CSV table of C-alpha atoms and ligand atoms in Angstrom, one decimal:
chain,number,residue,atom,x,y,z
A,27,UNK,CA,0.0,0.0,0.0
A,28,UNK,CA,1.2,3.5,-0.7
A,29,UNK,CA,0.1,5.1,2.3
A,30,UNK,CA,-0.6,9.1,2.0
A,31,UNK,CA,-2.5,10.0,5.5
A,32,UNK,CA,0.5,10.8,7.3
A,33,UNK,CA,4.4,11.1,7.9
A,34,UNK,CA,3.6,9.3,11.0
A,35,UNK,CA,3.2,5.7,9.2
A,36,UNK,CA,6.6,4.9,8.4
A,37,UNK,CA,7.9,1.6,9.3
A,38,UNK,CA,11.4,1.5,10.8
A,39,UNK,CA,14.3,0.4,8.0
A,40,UNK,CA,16.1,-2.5,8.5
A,41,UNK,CA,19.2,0.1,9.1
A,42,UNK,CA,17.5,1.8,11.9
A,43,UNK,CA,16.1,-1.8,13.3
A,44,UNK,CA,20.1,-2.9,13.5
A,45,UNK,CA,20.6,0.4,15.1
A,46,UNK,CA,17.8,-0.4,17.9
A,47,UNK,CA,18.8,-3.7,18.2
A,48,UNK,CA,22.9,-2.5,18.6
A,49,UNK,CA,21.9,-0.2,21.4
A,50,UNK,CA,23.3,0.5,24.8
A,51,UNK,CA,20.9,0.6,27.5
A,52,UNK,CA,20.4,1.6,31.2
A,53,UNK,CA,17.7,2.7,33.1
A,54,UNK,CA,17.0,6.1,32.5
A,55,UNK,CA,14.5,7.1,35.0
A,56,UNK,CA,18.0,6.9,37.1
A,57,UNK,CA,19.7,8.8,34.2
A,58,UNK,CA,21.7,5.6,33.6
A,59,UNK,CA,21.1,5.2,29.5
A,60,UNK,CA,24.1,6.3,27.7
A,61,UNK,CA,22.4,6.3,24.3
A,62,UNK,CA,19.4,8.6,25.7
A,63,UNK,CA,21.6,10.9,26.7
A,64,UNK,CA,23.9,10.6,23.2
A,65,UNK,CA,20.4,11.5,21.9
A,66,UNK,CA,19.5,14.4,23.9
A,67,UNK,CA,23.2,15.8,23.7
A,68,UNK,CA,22.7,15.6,19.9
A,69,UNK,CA,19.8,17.3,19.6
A,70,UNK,CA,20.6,20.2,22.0
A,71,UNK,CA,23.7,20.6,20.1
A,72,UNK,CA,22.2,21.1,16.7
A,73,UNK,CA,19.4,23.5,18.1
A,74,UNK,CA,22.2,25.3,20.1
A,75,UNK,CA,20.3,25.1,23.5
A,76,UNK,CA,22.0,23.9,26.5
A,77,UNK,CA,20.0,20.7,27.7
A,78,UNK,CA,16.8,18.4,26.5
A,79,UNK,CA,15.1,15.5,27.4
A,80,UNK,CA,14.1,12.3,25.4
A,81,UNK,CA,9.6,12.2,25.4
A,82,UNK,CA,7.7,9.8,24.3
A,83,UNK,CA,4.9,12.3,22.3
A,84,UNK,CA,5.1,15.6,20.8
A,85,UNK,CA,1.6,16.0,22.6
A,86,UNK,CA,4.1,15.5,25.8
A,87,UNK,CA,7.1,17.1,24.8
A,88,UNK,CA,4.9,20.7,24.3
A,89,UNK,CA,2.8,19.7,27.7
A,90,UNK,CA,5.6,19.1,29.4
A,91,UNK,CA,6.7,23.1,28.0
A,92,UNK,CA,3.7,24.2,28.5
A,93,UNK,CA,3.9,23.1,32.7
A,94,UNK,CA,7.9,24.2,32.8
A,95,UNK,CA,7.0,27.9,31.5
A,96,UNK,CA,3.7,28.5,33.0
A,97,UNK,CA,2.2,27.7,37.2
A,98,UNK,CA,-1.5,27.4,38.3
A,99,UNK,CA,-3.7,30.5,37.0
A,100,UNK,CA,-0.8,31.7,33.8
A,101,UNK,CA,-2.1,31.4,30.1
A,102,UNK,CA,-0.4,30.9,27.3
A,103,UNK,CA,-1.0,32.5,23.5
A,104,UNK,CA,-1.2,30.0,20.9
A,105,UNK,CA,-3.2,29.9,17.2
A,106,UNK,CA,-6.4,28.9,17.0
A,107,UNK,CA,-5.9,26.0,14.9
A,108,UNK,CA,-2.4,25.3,16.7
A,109,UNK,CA,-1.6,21.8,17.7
A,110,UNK,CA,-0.7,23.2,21.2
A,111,UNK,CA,-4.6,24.5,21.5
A,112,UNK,CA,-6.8,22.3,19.5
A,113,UNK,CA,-5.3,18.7,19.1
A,114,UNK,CA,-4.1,18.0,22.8
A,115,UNK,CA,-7.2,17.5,24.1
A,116,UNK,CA,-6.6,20.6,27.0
A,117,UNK,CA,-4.3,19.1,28.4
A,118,UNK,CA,-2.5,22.4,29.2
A,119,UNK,CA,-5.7,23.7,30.9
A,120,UNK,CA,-6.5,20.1,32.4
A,121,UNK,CA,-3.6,19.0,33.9
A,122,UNK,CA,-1.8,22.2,34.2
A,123,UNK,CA,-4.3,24.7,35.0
A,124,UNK,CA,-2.9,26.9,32.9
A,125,UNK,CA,-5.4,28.9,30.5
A,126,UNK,CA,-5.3,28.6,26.6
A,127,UNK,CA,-5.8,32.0,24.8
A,128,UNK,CA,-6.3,31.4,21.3
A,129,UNK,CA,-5.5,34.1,18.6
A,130,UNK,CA,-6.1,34.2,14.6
A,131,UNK,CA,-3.8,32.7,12.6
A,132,UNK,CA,-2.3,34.4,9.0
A,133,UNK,CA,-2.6,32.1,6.1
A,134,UNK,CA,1.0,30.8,6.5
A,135,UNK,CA,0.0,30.0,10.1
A,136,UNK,CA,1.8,32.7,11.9
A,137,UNK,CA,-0.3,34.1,15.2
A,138,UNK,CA,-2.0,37.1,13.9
A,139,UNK,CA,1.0,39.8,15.8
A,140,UNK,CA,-1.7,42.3,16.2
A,141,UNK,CA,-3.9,39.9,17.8
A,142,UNK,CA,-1.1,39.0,20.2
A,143,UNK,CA,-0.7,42.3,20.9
A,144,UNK,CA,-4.5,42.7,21.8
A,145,UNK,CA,-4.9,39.8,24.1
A,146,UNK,CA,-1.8,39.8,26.4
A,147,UNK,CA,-3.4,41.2,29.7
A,148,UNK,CA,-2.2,43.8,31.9
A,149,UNK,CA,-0.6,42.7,35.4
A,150,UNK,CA,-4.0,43.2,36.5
A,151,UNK,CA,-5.9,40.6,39.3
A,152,UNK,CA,-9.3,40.2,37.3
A,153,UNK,CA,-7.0,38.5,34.8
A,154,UNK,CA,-4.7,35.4,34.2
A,155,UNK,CA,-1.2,35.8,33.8
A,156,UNK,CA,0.1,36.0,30.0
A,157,UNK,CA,3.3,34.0,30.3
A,158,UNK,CA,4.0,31.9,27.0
A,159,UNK,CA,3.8,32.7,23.6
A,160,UNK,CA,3.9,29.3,21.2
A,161,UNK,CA,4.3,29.3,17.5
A,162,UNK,CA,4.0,26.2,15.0
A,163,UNK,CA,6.3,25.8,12.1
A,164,UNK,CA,6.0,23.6,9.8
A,165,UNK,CA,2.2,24.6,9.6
A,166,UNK,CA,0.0,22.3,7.3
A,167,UNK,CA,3.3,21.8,6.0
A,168,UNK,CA,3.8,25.7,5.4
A,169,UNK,CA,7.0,27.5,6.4
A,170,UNK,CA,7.8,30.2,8.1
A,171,UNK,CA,10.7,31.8,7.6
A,172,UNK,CA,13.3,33.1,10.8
A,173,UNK,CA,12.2,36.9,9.8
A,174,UNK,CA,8.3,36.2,9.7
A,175,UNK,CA,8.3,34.4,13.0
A,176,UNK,CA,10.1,37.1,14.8
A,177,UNK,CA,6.9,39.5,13.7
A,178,UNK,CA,5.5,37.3,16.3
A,179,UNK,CA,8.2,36.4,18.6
A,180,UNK,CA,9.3,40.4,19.2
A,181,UNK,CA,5.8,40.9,19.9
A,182,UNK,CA,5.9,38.3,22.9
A,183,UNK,CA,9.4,39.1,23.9
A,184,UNK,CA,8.9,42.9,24.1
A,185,UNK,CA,6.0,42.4,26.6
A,186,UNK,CA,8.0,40.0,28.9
A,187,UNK,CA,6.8,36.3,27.1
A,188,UNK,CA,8.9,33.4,27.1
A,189,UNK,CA,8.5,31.9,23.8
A,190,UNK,CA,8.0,27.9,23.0
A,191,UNK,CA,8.3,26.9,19.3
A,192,UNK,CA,6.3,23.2,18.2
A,193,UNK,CA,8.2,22.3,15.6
A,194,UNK,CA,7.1,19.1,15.1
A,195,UNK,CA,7.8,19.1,11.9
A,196,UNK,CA,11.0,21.8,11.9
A,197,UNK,CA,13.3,20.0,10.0
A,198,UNK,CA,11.0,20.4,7.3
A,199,UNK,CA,11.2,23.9,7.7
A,200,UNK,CA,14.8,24.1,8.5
A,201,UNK,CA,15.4,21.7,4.5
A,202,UNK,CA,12.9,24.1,3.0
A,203,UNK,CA,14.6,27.0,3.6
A,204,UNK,CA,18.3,25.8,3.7
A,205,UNK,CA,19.1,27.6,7.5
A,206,UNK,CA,20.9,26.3,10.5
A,207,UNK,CA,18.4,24.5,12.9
A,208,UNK,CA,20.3,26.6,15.7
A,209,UNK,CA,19.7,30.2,13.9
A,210,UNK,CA,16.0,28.7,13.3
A,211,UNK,CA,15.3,28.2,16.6
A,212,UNK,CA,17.8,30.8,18.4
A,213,UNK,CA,14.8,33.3,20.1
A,214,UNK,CA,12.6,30.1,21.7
A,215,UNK,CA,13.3,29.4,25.3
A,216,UNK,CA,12.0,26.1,24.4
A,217,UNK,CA,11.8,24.2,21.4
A,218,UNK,CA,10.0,20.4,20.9
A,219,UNK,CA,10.6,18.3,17.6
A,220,UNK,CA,9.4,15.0,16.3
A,221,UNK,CA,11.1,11.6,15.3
A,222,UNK,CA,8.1,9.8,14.5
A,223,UNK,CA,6.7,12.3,11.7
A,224,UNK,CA,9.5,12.7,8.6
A,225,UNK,CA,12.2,12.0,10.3
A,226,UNK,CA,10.9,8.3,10.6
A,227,UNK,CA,11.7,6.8,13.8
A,228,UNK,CA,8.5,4.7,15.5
A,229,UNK,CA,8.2,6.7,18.7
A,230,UNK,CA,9.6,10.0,20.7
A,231,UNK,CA,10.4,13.7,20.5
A,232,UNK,CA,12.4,15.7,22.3
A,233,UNK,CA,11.9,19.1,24.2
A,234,UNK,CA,15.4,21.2,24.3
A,235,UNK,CA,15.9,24.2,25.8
A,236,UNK,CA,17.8,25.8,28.9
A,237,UNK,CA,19.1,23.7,31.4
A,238,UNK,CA,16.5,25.4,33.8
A,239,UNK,CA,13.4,24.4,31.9
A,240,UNK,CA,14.7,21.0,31.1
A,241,UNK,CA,14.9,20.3,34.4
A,242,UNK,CA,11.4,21.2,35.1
A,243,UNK,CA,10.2,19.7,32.2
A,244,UNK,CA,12.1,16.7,33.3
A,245,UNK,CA,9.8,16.7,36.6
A,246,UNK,CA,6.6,16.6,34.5
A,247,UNK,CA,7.7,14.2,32.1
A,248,UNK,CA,8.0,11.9,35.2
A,249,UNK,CA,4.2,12.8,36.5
A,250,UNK,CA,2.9,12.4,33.3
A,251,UNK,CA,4.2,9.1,33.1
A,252,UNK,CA,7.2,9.3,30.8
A,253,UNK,CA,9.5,8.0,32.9
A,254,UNK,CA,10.8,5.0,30.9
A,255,UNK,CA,13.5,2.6,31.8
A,256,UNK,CA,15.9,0.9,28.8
A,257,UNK,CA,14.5,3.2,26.1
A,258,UNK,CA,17.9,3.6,24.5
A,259,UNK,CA,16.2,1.5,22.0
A,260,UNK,CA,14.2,4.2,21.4
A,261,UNK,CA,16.5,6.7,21.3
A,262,UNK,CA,18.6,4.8,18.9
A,263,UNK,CA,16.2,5.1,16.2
A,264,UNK,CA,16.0,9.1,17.0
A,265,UNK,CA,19.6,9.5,16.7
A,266,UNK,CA,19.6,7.2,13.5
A,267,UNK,CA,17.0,9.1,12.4
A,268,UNK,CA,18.5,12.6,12.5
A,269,UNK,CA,21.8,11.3,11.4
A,270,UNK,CA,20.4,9.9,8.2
A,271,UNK,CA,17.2,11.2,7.7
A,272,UNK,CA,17.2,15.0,7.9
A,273,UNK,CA,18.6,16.1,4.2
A,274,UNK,CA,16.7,13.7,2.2
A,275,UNK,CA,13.7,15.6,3.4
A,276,UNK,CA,14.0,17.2,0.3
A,277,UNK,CA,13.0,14.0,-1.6
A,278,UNK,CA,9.5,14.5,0.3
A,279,UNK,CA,9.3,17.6,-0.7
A,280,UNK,CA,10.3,17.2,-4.7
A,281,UNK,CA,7.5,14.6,-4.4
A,282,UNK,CA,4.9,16.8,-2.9
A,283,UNK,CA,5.2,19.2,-5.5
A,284,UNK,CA,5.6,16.6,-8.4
A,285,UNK,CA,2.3,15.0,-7.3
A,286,UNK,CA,0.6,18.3,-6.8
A,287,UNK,CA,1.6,19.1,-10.0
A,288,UNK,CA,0.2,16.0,-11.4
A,289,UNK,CA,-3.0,16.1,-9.8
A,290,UNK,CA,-3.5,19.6,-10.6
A,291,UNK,CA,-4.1,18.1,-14.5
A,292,UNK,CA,-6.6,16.1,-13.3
A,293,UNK,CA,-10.5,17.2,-14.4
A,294,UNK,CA,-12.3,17.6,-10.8
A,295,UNK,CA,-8.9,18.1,-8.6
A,296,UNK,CA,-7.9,21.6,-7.4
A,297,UNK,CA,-4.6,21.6,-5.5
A,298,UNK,CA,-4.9,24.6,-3.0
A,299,UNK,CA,-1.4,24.4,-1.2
A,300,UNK,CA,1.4,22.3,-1.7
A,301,UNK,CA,4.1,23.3,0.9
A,302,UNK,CA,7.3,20.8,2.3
A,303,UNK,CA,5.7,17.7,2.1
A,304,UNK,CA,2.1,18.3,2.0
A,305,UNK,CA,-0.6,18.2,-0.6
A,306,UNK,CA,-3.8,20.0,-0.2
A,307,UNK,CA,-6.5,19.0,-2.6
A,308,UNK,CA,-10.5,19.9,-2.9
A,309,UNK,CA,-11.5,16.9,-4.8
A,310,UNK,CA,-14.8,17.5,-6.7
A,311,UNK,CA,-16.0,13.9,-5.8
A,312,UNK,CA,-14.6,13.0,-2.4
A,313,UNK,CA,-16.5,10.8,-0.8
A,314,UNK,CA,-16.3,8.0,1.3
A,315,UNK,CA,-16.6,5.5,-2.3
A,316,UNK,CA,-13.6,7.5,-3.6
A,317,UNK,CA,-11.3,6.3,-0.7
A,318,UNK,CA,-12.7,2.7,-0.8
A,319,UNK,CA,-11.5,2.5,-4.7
A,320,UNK,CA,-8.5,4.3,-4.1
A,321,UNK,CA,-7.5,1.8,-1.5
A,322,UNK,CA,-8.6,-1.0,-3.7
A,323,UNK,CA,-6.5,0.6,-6.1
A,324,UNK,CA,-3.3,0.2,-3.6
A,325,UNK,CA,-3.6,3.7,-2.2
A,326,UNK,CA,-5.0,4.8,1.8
A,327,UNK,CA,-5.7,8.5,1.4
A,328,UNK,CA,-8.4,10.0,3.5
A,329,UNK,CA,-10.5,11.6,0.4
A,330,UNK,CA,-14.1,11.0,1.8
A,331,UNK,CA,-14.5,14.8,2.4
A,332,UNK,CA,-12.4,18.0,1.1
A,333,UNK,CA,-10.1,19.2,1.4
A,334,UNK,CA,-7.8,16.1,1.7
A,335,UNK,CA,-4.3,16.1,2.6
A,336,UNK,CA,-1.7,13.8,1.1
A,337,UNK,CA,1.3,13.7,2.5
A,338,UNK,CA,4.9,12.2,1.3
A,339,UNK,CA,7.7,10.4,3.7
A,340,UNK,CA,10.5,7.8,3.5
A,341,UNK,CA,8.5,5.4,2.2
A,342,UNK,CA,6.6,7.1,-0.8
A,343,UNK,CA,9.2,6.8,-3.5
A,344,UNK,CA,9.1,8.5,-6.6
A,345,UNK,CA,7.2,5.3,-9.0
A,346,UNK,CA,4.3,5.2,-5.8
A,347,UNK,CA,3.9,9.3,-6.8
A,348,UNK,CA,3.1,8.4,-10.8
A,349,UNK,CA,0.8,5.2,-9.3
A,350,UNK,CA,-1.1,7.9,-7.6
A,351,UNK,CA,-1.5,10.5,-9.5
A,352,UNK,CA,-2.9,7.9,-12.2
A,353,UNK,CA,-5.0,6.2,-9.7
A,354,UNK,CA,-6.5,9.6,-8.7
A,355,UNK,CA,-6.8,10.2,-12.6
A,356,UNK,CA,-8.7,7.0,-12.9
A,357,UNK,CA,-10.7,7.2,-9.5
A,358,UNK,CA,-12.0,10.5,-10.1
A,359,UNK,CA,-13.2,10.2,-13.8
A,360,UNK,CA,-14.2,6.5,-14.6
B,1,LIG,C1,2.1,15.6,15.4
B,1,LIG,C2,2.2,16.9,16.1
B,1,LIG,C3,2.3,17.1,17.4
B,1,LIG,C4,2.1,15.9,18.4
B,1,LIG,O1,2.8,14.8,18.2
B,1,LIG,P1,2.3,13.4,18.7
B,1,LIG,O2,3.6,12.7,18.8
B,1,LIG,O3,1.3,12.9,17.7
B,1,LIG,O4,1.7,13.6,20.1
B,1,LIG,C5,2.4,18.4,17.9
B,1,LIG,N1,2.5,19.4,17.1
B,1,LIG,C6,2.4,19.3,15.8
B,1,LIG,C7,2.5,20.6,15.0
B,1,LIG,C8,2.2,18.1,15.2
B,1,LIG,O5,2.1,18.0,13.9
């Protein structure tokens, strides 16, 4: 199957698997696992920050940022479609007690500065304390570059904000626009990153950041239940991962815009963004029938409503983008 739903389906190599296997392991919850912290030191070093810490989620990792910036009755800015405040179930406001305030987002999913500028409250007791700004880049696979976030960023820094960066999907970002990772993060106080999106490892992200707020974060990674013990077999597929599989991101992203291009020429599909490695199409006949004879076809694509997003990875290769682009052409106009 040629699987477009996600960046999060790919199935470890048999490279990284000998990697995994090959590990060195302790217990980390001591702080015992020597290839956890080769991990961690790697990471921190590339993003130029002086500590992080191994997660098991990106849904943890920008919790666990969330809790390390912000205390009982703080809020935090974020977009209003931002993973951070739609797609993590509250967890900020459920388990931290620490109030979301959503602002608009601009088309390339930059929080609206002006709005930013509205809501931050006063030192004032009727209200909760603005403490955190977070941005999201990649967003919908769209980049932002180092100059358009700090529109945002000075916004939140001139009024006293820390700032928190989801980058999820930041070496994306970083590939697309040919920076250093450590210039493309340098104004966050914290920044979290996936493995198990493009960079295709099966599990984890890691949260990096000063050594202060690692250490907190450390603490609530424990009482959220991510204390884990030998994960080094983990972490060996993250450090495989970003040793091997950070420049050929651009693959994905020649492949997003090939297909895009070659579903744009189909009668009933209108491509309206193609960005890193993501496809956005409106798809005149999406239905729930479409995806069943797509998949029967040899392709899972969620198409039963529009838009759809198709996205590429590690293991779409270049003959599985001209399989789907003619299955589309067939699927859509029998
Ligand atoms: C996927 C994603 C996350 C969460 O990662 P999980 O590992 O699925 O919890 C956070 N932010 C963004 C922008 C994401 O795309």
């Amino acid at each position: 199957m040629i699987d477009l739903r996600s960046d999060t389906v790919t199935r470890p190599s048999p490279a990284m698997r000998k990697a995994m296997a090959d590990a060195e392991v302790g217990d980390d919850v001591f702080g015992d696992d020597p290839t956890v912290h080769r991990l961690e030191a790697a990471v921190a070093e590339r993003l130029g920050k002086e500590a992080a810490v191994f997660v098991t989620s990106g849904t943890q990792s920008n919790l666990c940022a969330l809790m390390a910036h912000c205390g009982r009755g703080d809020e935090y800015i974020a977009g209003d479609s931002a993973h951070t405040y739609r797609w993590e179930a509250g967890g900020g406001a459920v388990l931290g007690s620490i109030q979301p305030q959503p602002v608009r987002m601009l088309d390339d999913g930059l929080p609206d500065p002006v709005h930013i500028a509205e809501v931050i409250k006063p030192d004032d007791p009727h209200f909760a304390r603005t403490r955190l700004l977070c941005l999201e880049n990649t967003k919908d696979g769209m980049v932002q570059s180092i100059e358009r976030m700090a529109e945002a960023t000075s916004v939140g820094r001139a009024a006293g904000l820390n700032l928190h960066l989801d980058g999820a999907r930041m070496w994306n970002a970083v590939v697309s626009l040919g920076v250093d990772p450590a210039d493309f993060t340098a104004d966050f106080d914290t920044v979290s990153m996936c493995l198990s999106k493009g960079l295709g490892a099966p599990a984890g992200s890691v949260l990096s950041g000063s050594r202060d707020l690692i250490a907190e974060a450390r603490k609530w990674r424990k009482m959220l239940g991510g204390g884990l013990r030998q994960v080094g077999i983990l972490a060996a597929a993250g450090l495989h991962a970003i040793e091997n599989n950070i420049e050929r991101l651009a693959e994905d992203h020649a492949r997003a815009a090939r297909m895009a291009a070659g579903l744009a020429e189909i009668p009933g599909i209108t491509v309206t963004s193609q960005s890193t490695n993501m496809v956005f199409v409106d798809i005149k006949f999406a239905s729930p029938e479409l995806q069943s004879t797509l998949k029967g076809m040899g392709i899972l694509a969620r198409v039963s409503s529009s838009p759809a997003r198709l996205t590429t990875h590690l293991d779409v290769s270049d003959d599985d983008i001209d399989a789907v682009i003619a299955a589309f052409g067939r699927a859509t106009n029998p």
